[in-house]
Every structure is written in C-alpha cells, then in structure tokens.
Amino acid sequence: MKIVKAILSLAFTGLLIWALQTKFGEIPPVGKFLNPATGFWQNAESRNIDAADELKLTGLQGKVTVKYDENRIPHIFAENEHDLYYAQGYITARDRLWQLDIQTRSASGRLAEVVGAKALDIDRYHRRMGMVYGAENTLKGMMKDPVMRVVVNAYTEGINSYVHQLSPRNYPIEFKLLNYAPEEWKPINCALLLKLMSETLAGGTNELAMTNVLNKFGAKVTNDLFPDYPMHESPIIPVGTKWDFKPLPIPAPPAAFKAQLLTGIKMKERVEGIGSNNWAISGSKTATGYPILANDPHLDLTFPSIWYQMQLSAPGVNVYGVSLPGAPCIVIGYNKKISWGVTNVDADILDWYQLKFKDQSRNEYWYNNQWNKVTYRIEKITVKGQSDIIDTVRYTHFGPVVYDNAKMGEGHDNIPVGNALKWIAHQESNDIKAFYLLNRGSNYTDYREALTYFTAPAQNFVFASADNDIAITPNGKIPLKYKDQGKFLMDGSDPANDWHGFIPFEQNPTVKNPPRGFVSSANQSSTDPTYPYYINWQFAPYERGKRINDRLGAMQKATVDSMRVLQTDTYSIRAQDILPTMLKYLDASKLDGNQLAALDILKQWDKYYDANSEGAAVFANWWSRFYRATWNDNFSDKKMPLNWPSMDRTEELLLKEPNSVWFDNKKTPMKETAVDVLSRSFNLAVDGLIKNHGKPGNWQWGKVKEFEVRHLANIPGFGSGNFASGGTGSTVNAINEGHGPSWRMVVQLGPQVKGYGIIPGGQSGNPGSFYYDDMLQTWKDGKLKELLYLQSPTETSNRIKTTLTLSK
C-alpha cells in the first residue's frame, strides 16, 4: 500500500509540476508566473532609485549622461548623434519594451504568434491591408537617406542592447502573462510604427456606405444630406486667405462618376470626438510679447501612454517633448528657438476601386481597355498552438485586393469585397526626417523645409518661434483629385479615376502671421471653399475649432495659464447653437414631475460639460436620442451599411427645416415633425437617466459618462479604474469613450523658452512601478507640470534624482 501511495504521490507531483509550467487558455503557466526568482515578483520596483548608476554598453562610441527627474523623465546628453539615438532606443526599451513589441506585432500581423487564433482576423486584416508592404517601402526611403540610416540603425542597436541583457526574471510582466520572450528589434519596426499611426488616423473609410446611400436615395438626396461643406464652419486657414500660387490643372471626373451597389456588409459607426487641438498665439496678444504654442493630441488613452517624454541633447540639437516608443526623435516638442505640434488633417488618402476580373482565377483585371495581370504576395501567419496560415494576397497597380470574399471580411465591416485599395501609407517615404529636422530647427524656413519630408498621415503642423513668427500648415502628401473623388467607390477600369499626382508641397494650404494674431486647428475643414484643390468632403465637426477661435480672438495679454484653461475648456458650442431651439419646441404642459425637473436643469445649465453638471447629462442624452430617432428608420439597414448624415446637417434641419420629411417616422401613420421627435426623445432621455442613475440630483455628467484609462492589452487591474471626468467629443477637452488628450503641452517662446506638459499616466510601462501612473492625478486635475529643460549635463537642479552614465 505504501508503494502505491508513493507512486501516486510521485505521479501527482509530476502532474503538478507539468501543470504549473503549462499555459491553459488565458492563464499563464502558474509556476513560472509565481516563481520567486523569475516570476511577477521580480517586476516590483521601489520608488527610491539609486542617485547614480553606470552601465557599459557594447556599441556606444563615447559617453552618454542620462539625468532622470522626479517623474523618471530622462534627459539624455550624448557626444555624437549615433550615441544620442542609441541611448534613446536603450532608455525607451528599459521603460516600454512590451509596448514596443506589441504595437509592431499588431501592425505587422503577428499577434496570433503570442495570443493564438483569436488574433488571426486582425493579423490577416493588417497583412491584407498592406501594412508590412507599406513599411517595407518606407524603410527603403529611410535607408536611402545617409543621415536617417544612421539614426534608425543606432536607435535599433540601442533597443537590442537592452533586449540582449535581459533574462526571463527581468522580462516585463506582460511577457510573463502571455508566456513569450522579447525578440530583437529590426529597423523595419520603426516603419511599422508609422503605418500603425497611419491606420489610426487615416485608415478609416465610408466609401462603401456612401455608395449605398447614393444607390438607395439617388444623387439629389445624397448631395442634399451629405454636402461638401458644412453649414457651420470656422476653418483652419482663415476665411478669405489669398492663395499665392498658380494651381495645377484639376483632373476631370470620368463620365460615369457613380459607383455600383455592394450589399451584405454591416458598417461600423464613426465615433465623433477622436481628434486633437493645437494653436499658436502671436506675441502681440501675449503678456510677454512672445508667442505661445499649445497642443493636445486626442488619441486612445492607455497604460502605458502612447507617448514617452524625454529630452535629447547632442552637438547641434537640444530638444524636449514626446516621442513615439518605437521611433527615434521627438514628435511634438520644442527647442531654444521653435516649438511645433500636430493634429490630424483627415485628408482623403485612402480609396477603393471596383475591379472586373477576367474569370474566377482572378489572375487578370480589366484596366485601360486591356487585361492586366495581378501580382501575388504570400503572407505566412504563425498561429500559436496551430499550423501556420498561408494567405495569398493579389496586388494590382492600385494596391492590394484586401478581401476576395465576404466571409474573409467578417469583423471589418467597412471593407468592400473584391475591391483594390490605394493608400498613401503604401508609398515610399522618409517621414521621421521631418521630425529630425524640426528637432534642430531655429526659424520658419527650417520648419517649412522639415515639412517637405512628411508624407502620412497628413497633419496640421502648428509652429511658433522666438523670432515672433507663428504658422500652421495642413501638410502631407495629398493626392491631386477631381472634386469628390473617393467619396464613393470608383470604377477601377477607368484611368480617369487614378490619382493624378500630388498637390505640390508649396501649395498645401498654409498661413503665416495672420492679422487676427493666432493660428489653430481642431481637425475641422482645412480651408474655405476658395482653395483650388480637393482635400476631402468631410472633416471633424466645427465646434471645437469654433470655441478655440472665439477664445483666442478675445484674448489679450495671454499667459501659459490662459492656454492651459483653454485646453481643459468644456463649453459646448453645440448646445449654444441648438439648445434654445430644442427648448422652444418642448411643451412643458405635457411633462411629468421628473421631466419638468430635467427641463428646469436644462434651463439653468451654463452649457459647460463639467464633471458635476447634470445639464450636460440631460442635453447629451436628449441630443443623442434625437439624432438617432431622426435617421434610424431610413439609415439603419441590416442588409447593407449606410452612412448617416452628420451632426451639422441634423442641426441645420432642426434650425431651418423643422417640418422636413426626414423627421417623419415611416413606421407610424401620422406625419411627425421635429417637434414630435424632440418631445419623444426628451421623454426617453429622462426615462433612461432615471432607470440607470435614479432621480434628478444623481445625474452628474462625470457619473453618467464613466471613463477609464485602460491597459494597452485591456488586462484587468492594470488600468486606472473608472473616474469622473468632464468634457465630451464636441468640446475642446474632448474626453470621450476611451479617447482624450494624450499629451497636453504649452510652450512659452522667448529669450528663455519654458515648456509645460503632462501625460495621463507615467513614464514606466511596468504596473509594479511607482512611475506607472504617477502623473495621472495631475492630468485629471487639468494641471500641467513645468518641464525641466536642461542646457548641459553639468547643469544642477534639485529635480534631478538619478544620474545614469552609459559608456562603451
């Protein structure tokens, strides 16, 4: 019996050891994860870090001094350019290695290697969209440039220097949770990061849904409901700006400028409020007599942050700002002489072309009156726990045929089946060179020179200098098109639908030192309709831009704090425009007690989306229900995606055509008007608030609109947890559904430049570090931290807590 027990005990012990080292489903190997020597315990970090440290690194050419301040922000001083970018790569990897890995895995379609088949669809999508193909072309462009070749290779060497010194006990915790090891960085990964940004900011499309609208309702209705210029607008380049150039001839549209109907695919709704703000105000309107520049790009808010703060200094450059982990240089920032920032242009740089194939083999497609052969790109997708997937993608002269059949496209509802994709992100480029030059710039001429290297995604580059110049340029490689080209799916057989070159860089819309004393952008229309070229037919709603322009126009003797307050402004231009009309049409005699209380709240509301505002919650819910009720019966179709008319067009109907046919619900016998829709949607909004939050008095906006900064992989417990926040997608402080100001920066130019900024989190990517979220509360409070801009590695400051010396 003792022998049997011993055998059973040994068997159980062996089974337990095997189980502890094996991954089951979503659970990491428990033994490895809990191992005191190599598991998650090793990821705990003390807030107290040695005041001085020294490391010897293979590949450095000289000495590098890294000064860490109280938020663990590195200030890197190198003796040459190679070592500067080597150190940038090394230091970034020390704090953000898993982020570097997972972002480029996503872009290159390699997530399934580490998480299994559940990521197969997104991997296939990124491969078939040509993300790797585009990165390969961008890498060619960078490596042709002798300066950028040194920069990218040095950055890569620095990351790998850190990777090579790691042992499993030091792996970031996400590697342990997912049970895989970091791998060497490659130069193409820097290009892949740029493709990921292009997908985020310029990878969406509604051409299929617009084509379906055109075919369902006809050209007259489509043109009426989807105008090329909105009723409300306050464009980036001031109205009336004269264009000091002779434009190129505008291409003529083909005779058959109408796409065919495709059905059977559901469209994802476009989310409003994913945008950014930037502006610069001239010295004539500031207290110091020198310009002030502000930028707050609105992106996904995650731990770790999309941005990494740092200072980079070497002979010829001393720059502070934020970088994208995975790419060298500072993307948004300042030096002694200039400052710059970016927002998304939303240029139409992605188009779909319907193809006519010769036969079922799809080896040839009809273009320019002849059959043309496709080429093939073989994509091998490795799937953890399964056999590799071999995916063959057809490429045309436009680009890849993303999906050959409807089943392949499941989960990516706005991709038209059997169509070829033309996307600026596929083209050869050298975008990082733009930031390399901006980092070293000293005046307006340098700013303009730097912008010539930037291709995609098109950005509104705002600029200010100590020379008292301010400027803004919607900039990028923008296709030369006929008006509305790409608003609908295009006939891929007709060469007239090709891109006809690009708008010359010097003719991209730009303005320097305008009479009004400021420049600004909030993703709204780039220009008024006098600009001779077509950029796009739709942009972000005008409300944020209008509010910014109103406030900047009224400012005199502005300070840094004036800019900070404007960045956190929650006043609703939308409510200002339409709430009086909405209230006018509401019949108080038909309301019950709760509804009357809600009406009273609205009448007293100051139109600010503050976290403690009940009026904001009532208005937001009422308007949302009114918008959906107006369009739902005509534009919700399970058989095909249809683009919904804009908020601006809906406001125009309410203000000017309250008896419009679009307010009539076809499913009822009576003919409804805006008055009926407003009444019903108000009642439903109040009912919804009561159901979800109780009686009036419990409807604070910050409670109704829950918000969290989540972990990049959405790992429970690694996020911030829900917290009350003000703002919404249409206010300057556009905190909305996981998106918001990912970096707030204000820079005061002058003889002594001063910068202020904050990210919603911390520098470290390690949840076990104090520096994982140490700046979040300051961001929540709407405050900025003065940025420590050192002039030399020997400069002293009580804010410096650690000095790290790197040597060869």
Tab-separated table of N, CA and C in Angstrom, residues 276 296-302 305-307 322 332 739-744 758-760 779:
chain	number	residue	atom	x	y	z
A	276	SER	N	-7.866	66.233	-32.181
A	276	SER	CA	-6.815	66.911	-31.452
A	276	SER	C	-7.008	68.411	-31.590
A	296	ASP	N	-2.665	69.479	-27.849
A	296	ASP	CA	-3.150	68.332	-27.079
A	296	ASP	C	-3.766	67.321	-28.034
A	297	PRO	N	-2.937	66.391	-28.537
A	297	PRO	CA	-3.446	65.354	-29.446
A	297	PRO	C	-4.374	64.382	-28.722
A	298	HIS	N	-5.565	64.174	-29.285
A	298	HIS	CA	-6.553	63.265	-28.698
A	298	HIS	C	-6.435	61.904	-29.360
A	299	LEU	N	-6.019	60.926	-28.583
A	299	LEU	CA	-5.821	59.559	-29.074
A	299	LEU	C	-6.336	58.598	-28.015
A	300	ASP	N	-6.178	57.287	-28.271
A	300	ASP	CA	-6.530	56.306	-27.246
A	300	ASP	C	-5.708	56.587	-25.991
A	301	LEU	N	-6.377	56.630	-24.844
A	301	LEU	CA	-5.681	56.806	-23.581
A	301	LEU	C	-5.452	55.435	-22.958
A	302	THR	N	-4.202	55.075	-22.795
A	302	THR	CA	-3.868	53.735	-22.305
A	302	THR	C	-2.696	53.810	-21.336
A	305	SER	N	1.268	55.003	-21.739
A	305	SER	CA	0.833	56.058	-22.644
A	305	SER	C	1.382	55.841	-24.051
A	306	ILE	N	0.661	56.350	-25.039
A	306	ILE	CA	1.137	56.299	-26.420
A	306	ILE	C	2.416	57.132	-26.577
A	307	TRP	N	2.644	58.087	-25.655
A	307	TRP	CA	3.805	58.979	-25.729
A	307	TRP	C	4.815	58.663	-24.633
A	322	VAL	N	7.756	64.814	-26.603
A	322	VAL	CA	7.336	63.419	-26.517
A	322	VAL	C	7.720	62.690	-27.795
A	332	ILE	N	6.514	65.789	-30.946
A	332	ILE	CA	5.875	67.050	-30.564
A	332	ILE	C	6.739	67.673	-29.482
A	739	HIS	N	-10.985	57.906	-25.362
A	739	HIS	CA	-10.112	58.826	-26.092
A	739	HIS	C	-10.009	60.136	-25.331
A	740	GLY	N	-8.933	60.862	-25.578
A	740	GLY	CA	-8.805	62.163	-24.944
A	740	GLY	C	-7.422	62.734	-25.141
A	741	PRO	N	-7.107	63.818	-24.417
A	741	PRO	CA	-5.806	64.473	-24.561
A	741	PRO	C	-4.683	63.558	-24.071
A	742	SER	N	-3.938	62.986	-25.020
A	742	SER	CA	-2.887	62.028	-24.686
A	742	SER	C	-1.595	62.720	-24.266
A	743	TRP	N	-1.510	64.018	-24.514
A	743	TRP	CA	-0.351	64.837	-24.109
A	743	TRP	C	-0.802	66.280	-24.191
A	744	ARG	N	-0.809	66.959	-23.076
A	744	ARG	CA	-1.100	68.393	-23.085
A	744	ARG	C	0.220	69.138	-22.963
A	758	ILE	N	1.938	67.392	-19.653
A	758	ILE	CA	1.517	66.259	-18.819
A	758	ILE	C	0.973	65.152	-19.699
A	759	ILE	N	1.269	63.898	-19.340
A	759	ILE	CA	0.635	62.742	-19.968
A	759	ILE	C	-0.292	62.083	-18.944
A	760	PRO	N	-1.347	61.386	-19.395
A	760	PRO	CA	-2.293	60.758	-18.454
A	760	PRO	C	-1.791	59.403	-17.973
A	779	TRP	N	-2.925	65.196	-14.442
A	779	TRP	CA	-3.683	65.263	-15.705
A	779	TRP	C	-5.178	65.368	-15.417
